[in-house]
Short mmCIF file of C-alpha atoms and ligand atoms in Angstrom, two decimals:
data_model
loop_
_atom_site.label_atom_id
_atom_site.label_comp_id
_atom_site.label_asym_id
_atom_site.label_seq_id
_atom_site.Cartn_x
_atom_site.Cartn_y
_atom_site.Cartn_z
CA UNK A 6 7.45 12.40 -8.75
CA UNK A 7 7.91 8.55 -7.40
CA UNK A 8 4.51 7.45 -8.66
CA UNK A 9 2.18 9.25 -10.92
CA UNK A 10 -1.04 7.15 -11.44
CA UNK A 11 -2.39 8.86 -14.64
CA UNK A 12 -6.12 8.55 -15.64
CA UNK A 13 -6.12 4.87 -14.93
CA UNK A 14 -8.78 2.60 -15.88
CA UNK A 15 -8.89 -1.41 -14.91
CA UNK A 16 -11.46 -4.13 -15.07
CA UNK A 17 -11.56 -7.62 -13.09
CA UNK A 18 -13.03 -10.08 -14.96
CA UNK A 19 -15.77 -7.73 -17.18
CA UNK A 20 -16.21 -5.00 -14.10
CA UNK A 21 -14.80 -1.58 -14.22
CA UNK A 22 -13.31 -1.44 -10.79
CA UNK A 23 -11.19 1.77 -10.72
CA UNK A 24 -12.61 4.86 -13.35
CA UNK A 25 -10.17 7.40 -14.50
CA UNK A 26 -8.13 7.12 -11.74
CA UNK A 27 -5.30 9.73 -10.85
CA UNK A 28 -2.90 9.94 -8.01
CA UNK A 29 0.93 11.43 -7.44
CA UNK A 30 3.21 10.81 -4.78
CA UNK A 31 5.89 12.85 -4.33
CA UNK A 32 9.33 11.65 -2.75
CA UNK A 33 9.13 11.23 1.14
CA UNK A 34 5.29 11.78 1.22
CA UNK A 35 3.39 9.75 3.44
CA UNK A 36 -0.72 9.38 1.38
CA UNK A 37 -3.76 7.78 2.69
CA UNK A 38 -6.69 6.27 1.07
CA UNK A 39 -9.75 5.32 2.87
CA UNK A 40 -13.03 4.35 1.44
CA UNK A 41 -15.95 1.47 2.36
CA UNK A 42 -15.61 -1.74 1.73
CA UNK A 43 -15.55 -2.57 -2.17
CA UNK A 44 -14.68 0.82 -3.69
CA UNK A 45 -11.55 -0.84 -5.03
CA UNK A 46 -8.71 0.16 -2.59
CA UNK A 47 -7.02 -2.96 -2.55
CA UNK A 48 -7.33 -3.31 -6.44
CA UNK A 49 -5.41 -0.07 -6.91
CA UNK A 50 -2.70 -1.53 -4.28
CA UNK A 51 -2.40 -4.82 -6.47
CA UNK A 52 -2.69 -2.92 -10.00
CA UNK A 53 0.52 -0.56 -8.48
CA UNK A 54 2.54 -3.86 -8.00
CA UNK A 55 1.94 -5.26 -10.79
CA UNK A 56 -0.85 -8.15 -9.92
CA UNK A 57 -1.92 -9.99 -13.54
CA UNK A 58 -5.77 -10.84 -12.47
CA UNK A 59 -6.04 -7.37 -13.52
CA UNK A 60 -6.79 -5.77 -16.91
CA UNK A 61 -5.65 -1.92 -17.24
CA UNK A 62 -7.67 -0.68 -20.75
CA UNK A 63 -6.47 2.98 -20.29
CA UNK A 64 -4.33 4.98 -18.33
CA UNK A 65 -0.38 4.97 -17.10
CA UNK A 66 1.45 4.37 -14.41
CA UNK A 67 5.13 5.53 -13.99
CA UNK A 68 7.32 5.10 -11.29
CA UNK A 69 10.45 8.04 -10.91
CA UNK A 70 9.25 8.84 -14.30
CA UNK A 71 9.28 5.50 -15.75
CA UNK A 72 6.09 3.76 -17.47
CA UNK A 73 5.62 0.90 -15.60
CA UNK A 74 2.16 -0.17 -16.58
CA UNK A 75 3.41 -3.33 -18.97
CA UNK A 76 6.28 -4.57 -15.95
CA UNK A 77 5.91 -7.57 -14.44
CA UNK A 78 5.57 -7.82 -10.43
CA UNK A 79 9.04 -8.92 -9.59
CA UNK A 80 10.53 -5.95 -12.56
CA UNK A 81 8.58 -3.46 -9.81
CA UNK A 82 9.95 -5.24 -6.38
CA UNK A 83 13.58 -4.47 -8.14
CA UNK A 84 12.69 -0.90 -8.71
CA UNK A 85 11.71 -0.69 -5.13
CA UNK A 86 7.78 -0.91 -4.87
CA UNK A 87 6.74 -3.13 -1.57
CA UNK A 88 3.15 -4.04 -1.29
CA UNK A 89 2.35 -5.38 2.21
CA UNK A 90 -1.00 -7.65 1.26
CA UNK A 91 -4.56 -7.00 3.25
CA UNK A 92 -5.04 -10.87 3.20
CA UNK A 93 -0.90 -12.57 3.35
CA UNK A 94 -0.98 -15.18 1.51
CA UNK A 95 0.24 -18.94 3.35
CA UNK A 96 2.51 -20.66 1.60
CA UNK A 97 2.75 -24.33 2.92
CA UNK A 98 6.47 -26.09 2.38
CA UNK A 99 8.19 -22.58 1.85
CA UNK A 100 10.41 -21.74 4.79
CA UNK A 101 10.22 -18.07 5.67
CA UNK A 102 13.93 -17.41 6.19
CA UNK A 103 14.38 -18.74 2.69
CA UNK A 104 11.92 -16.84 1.28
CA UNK A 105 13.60 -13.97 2.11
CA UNK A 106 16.42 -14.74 1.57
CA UNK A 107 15.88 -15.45 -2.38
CA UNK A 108 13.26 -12.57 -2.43
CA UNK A 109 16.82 -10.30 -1.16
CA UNK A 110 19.32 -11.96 -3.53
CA UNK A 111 16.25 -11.42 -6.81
CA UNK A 112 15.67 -7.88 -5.78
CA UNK A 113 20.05 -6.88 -5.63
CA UNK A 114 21.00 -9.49 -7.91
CA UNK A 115 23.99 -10.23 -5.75
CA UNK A 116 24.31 -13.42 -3.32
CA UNK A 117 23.85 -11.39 -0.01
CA UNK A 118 26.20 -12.80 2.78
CA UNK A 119 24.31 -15.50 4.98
CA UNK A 120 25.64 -14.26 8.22
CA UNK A 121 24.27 -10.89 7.29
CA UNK A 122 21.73 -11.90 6.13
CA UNK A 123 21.23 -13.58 9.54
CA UNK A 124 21.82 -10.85 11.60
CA UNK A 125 19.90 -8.01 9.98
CA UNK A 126 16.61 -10.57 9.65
CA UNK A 127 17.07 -11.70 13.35
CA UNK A 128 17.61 -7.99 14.56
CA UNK A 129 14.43 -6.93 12.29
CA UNK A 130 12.56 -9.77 14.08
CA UNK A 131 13.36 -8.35 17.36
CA UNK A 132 12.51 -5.05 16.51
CA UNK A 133 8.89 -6.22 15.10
CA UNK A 134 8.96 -8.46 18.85
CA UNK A 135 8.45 -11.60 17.02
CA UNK A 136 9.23 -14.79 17.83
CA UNK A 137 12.44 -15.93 16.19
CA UNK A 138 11.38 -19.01 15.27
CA UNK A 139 8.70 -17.68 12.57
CA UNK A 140 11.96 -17.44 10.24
CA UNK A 141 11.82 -21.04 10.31
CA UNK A 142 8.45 -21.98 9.95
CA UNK A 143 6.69 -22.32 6.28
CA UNK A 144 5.47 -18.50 5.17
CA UNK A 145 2.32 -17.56 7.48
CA UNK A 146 1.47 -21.10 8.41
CA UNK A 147 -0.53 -21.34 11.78
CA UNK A 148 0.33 -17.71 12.00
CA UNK A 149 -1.86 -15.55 13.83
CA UNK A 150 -3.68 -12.23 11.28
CA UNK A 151 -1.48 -10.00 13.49
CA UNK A 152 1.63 -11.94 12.69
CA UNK A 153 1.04 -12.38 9.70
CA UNK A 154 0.77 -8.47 9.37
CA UNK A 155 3.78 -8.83 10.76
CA UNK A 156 5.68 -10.64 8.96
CA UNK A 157 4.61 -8.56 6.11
CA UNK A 158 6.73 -5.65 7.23
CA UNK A 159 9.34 -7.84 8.14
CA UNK A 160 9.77 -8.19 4.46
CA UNK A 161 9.57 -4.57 3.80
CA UNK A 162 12.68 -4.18 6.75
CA UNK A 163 14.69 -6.48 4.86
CA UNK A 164 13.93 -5.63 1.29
CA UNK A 165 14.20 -2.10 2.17
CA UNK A 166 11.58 -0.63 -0.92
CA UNK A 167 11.51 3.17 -1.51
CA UNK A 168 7.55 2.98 -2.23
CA UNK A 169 5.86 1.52 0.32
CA UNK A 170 2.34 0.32 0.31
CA UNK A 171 0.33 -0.91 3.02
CA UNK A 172 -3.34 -2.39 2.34
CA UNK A 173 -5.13 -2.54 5.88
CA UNK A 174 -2.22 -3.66 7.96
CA UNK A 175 -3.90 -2.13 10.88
CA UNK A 176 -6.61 -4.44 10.39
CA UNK A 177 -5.98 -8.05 12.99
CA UNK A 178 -3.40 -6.11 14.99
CA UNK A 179 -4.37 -5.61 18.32
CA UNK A 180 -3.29 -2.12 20.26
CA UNK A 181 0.56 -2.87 21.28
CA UNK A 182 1.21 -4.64 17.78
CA UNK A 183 -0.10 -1.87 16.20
CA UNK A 184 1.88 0.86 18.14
CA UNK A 185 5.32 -1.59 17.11
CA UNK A 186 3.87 -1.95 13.43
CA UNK A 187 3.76 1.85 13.65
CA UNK A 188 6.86 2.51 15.21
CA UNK A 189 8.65 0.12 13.23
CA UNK A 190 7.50 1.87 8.95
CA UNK A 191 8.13 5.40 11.03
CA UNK A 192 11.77 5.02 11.98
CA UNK A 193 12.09 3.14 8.38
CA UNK A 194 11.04 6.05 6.53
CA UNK A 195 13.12 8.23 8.77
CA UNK A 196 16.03 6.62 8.38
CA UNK A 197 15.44 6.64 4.61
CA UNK A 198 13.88 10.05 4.02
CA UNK A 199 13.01 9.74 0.26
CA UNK A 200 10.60 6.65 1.07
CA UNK A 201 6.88 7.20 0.22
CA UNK A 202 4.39 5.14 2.12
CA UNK A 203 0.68 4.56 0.73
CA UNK A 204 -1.64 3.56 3.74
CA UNK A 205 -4.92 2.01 2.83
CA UNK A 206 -7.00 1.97 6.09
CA UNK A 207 -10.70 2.03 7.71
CA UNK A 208 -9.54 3.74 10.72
CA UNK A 209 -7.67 6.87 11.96
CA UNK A 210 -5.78 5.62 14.62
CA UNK A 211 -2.94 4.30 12.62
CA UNK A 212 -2.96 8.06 10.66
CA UNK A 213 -2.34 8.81 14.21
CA UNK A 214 0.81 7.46 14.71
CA UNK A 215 1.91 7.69 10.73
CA UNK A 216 0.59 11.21 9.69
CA UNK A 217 -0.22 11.60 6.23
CA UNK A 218 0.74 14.55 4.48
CA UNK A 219 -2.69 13.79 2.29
CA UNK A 220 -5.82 11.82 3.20
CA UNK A 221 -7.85 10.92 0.38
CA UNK A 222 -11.37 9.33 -0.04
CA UNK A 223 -12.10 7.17 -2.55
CA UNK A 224 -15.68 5.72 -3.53
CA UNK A 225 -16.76 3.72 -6.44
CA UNK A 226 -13.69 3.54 -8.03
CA UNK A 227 -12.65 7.11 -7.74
CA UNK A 228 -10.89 9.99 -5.77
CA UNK A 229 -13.79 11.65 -4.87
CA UNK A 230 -12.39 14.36 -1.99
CA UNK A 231 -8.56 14.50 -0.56
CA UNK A 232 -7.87 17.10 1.98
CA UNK A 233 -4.84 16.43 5.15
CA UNK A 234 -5.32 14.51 8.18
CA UNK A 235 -8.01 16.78 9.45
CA UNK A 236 -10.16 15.07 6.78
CA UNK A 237 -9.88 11.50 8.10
CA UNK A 238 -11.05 12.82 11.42
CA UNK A 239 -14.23 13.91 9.79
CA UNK A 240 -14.69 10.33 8.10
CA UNK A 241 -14.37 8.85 11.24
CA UNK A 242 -16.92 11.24 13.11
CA UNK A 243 -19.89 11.43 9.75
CA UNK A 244 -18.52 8.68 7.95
CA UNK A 245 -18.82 8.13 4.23
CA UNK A 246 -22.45 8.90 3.19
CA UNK A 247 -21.60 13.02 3.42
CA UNK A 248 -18.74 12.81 1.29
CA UNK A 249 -21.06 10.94 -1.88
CA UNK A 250 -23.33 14.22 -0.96
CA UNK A 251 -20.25 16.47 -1.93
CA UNK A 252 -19.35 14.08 -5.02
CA UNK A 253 -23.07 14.45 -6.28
CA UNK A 254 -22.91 18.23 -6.15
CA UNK A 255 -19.52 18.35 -7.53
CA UNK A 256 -20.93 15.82 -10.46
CA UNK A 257 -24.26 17.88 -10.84
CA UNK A 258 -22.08 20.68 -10.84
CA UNK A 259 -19.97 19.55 -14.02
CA UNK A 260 -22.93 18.18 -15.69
CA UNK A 261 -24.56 21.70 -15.86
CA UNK A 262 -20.74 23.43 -16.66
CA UNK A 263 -20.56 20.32 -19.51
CA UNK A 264 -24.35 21.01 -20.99
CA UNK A 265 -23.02 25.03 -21.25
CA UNK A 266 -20.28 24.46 -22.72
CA UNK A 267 -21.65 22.49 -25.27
CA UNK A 268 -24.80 25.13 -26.07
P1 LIG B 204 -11.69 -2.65 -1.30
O1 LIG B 204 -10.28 -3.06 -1.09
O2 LIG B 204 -11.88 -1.17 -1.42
O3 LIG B 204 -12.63 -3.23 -0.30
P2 LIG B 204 -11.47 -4.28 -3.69
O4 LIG B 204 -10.47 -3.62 -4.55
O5 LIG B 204 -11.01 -5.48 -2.92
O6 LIG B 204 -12.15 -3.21 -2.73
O7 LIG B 204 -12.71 -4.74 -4.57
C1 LIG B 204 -13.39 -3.87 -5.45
C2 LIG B 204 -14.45 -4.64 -6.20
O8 LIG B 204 -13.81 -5.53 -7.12
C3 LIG B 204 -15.34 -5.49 -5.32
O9 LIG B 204 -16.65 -5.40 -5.82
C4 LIG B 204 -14.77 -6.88 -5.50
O10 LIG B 204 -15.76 -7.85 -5.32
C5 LIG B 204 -14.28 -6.85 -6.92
N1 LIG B 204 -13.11 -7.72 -7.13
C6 LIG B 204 -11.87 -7.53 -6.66
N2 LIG B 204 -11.03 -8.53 -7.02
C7 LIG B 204 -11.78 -9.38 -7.74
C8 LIG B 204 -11.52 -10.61 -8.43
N3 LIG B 204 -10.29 -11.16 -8.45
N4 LIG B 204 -12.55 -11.20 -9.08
C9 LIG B 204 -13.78 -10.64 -9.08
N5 LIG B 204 -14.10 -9.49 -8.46
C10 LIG B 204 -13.13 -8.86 -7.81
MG1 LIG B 205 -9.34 -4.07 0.40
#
């Protein structure tokens, strides 16, 4: 198993966001998560890498068998874990090339070769049909949400993580950035067939081009249905409100089983 989220429980501040949480990913799976706005998606994403804000009072986290829940951010870049942010941050006075550069020497511990280093970003760049000079420009200032997405998975091409996550990166992209977004985490993963890929989204269309091998909906904090690809058709046609329906009967249903149990 690459990541085995075990009965996970976090607060923000004094809120419960996620509740008994569990999820596996398997090497070379591709997983989806969708859920409404607020049902903690993006908290899960940031509690995988490693994000402080957040306060875990139960529950593990391993990574190719490892407990992981205590590491710090940059320990779980090393290991290989890429989180590609729903909001990129801007970094004013931090030139993107650079960044990348140190984020690539941290995460081998080596001094990669500059004209490498060169190369493979510039090629990446092209492949992602950005405009070269965004390397030299201070991280996602003035940038465009689309190129900022962007950018995001320009990191993943040159970090080269074996869990990737990806928290709305559909969302600012318009149609043709989305296909190259698309095309671009695809042949990643299949050059680099053990890489598992986490997509957060709203909307099937990127599932359409990156097919999960498991959609799952998540409400309130919880898993509350997973099912294949089929299933994230059906969100999009009824939306959410059916699936709490199946989650209260299910609930009802282990209330009653509980209360027998116990008589
Ligand atoms: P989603 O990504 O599914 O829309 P989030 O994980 O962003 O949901 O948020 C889940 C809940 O946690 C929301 O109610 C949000 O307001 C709250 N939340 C998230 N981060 C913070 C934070 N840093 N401080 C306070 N509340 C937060
Ligand atoms: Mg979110």
């Amino acid at each position: 198993m690459l990541l085995k989220i075990d009965n996970l429980n976090v607060l923000v501040g004094d809120k419960q966001i996620l509740h008994n949480y569990n999820l596996n990913i398997d090497k070379g799976e591709i997983h989806a998560i969708m859920g409404p706005n607020g049902s903690g998606k993006s908290t899960l994403a940031k509690v995988i890498m490693g994000a402080d804000d957040y306060k875990i009072i139960n529950g593990d986290i391993y990574y190719n068998d490892e407990d992981i829940t205590k590491l710090e951010v940059d320990e779980r870049a090393r290991k290989g874990i890429f989180l590609a942010m729903q909001s990129p941050l801007e970094i004013e006075g931090i030139n993107n090339a650079d960044f990348l550069r140190t984020a690539l020497n941290t995460k081998t511990k080596t001094n990669v070769d500059i004209y490498q280093f060169i190369k493979e970003t510039e090629d990446a760049i092209n492949e992602l049909k950005m405009d070269l000079n965004m390397l030299h420009r201070s991280i996602n200032s003035g940038f465009s949400g689309g190129e900022r997405k962007k950018n995001e998975i320009l990191q993943m091409k040159i970090l080269k993580p074996k869990l990737i996550i990806l928290d709305e990166i559909d969302s600012g992209l318009d149609i043709d950035s989305l296909k190259i977004v698309a095309h671009n985490i695809l042949q990643y993963q299949q050059e680099n067939k053990e890489v598992s890929i986490l997509i957060i989204t709203h909307y099937p269309r990127l599932l359409n081009y990156i097919k999960p091998d498991y959609v799952h909906i998540m409400t309130c904090g919880k898993i509350v249905k997973s099912g294949d690809y089929e299933l994230a058709l059906k969100i999009e046609n009824q939306g959410y409100n059916n699936v709490k329906t199946i989650k209260n009967q299910n609930n009802k249903e282990s209330t009653i089983k509980e209360k027998e149990e116990h008589e």
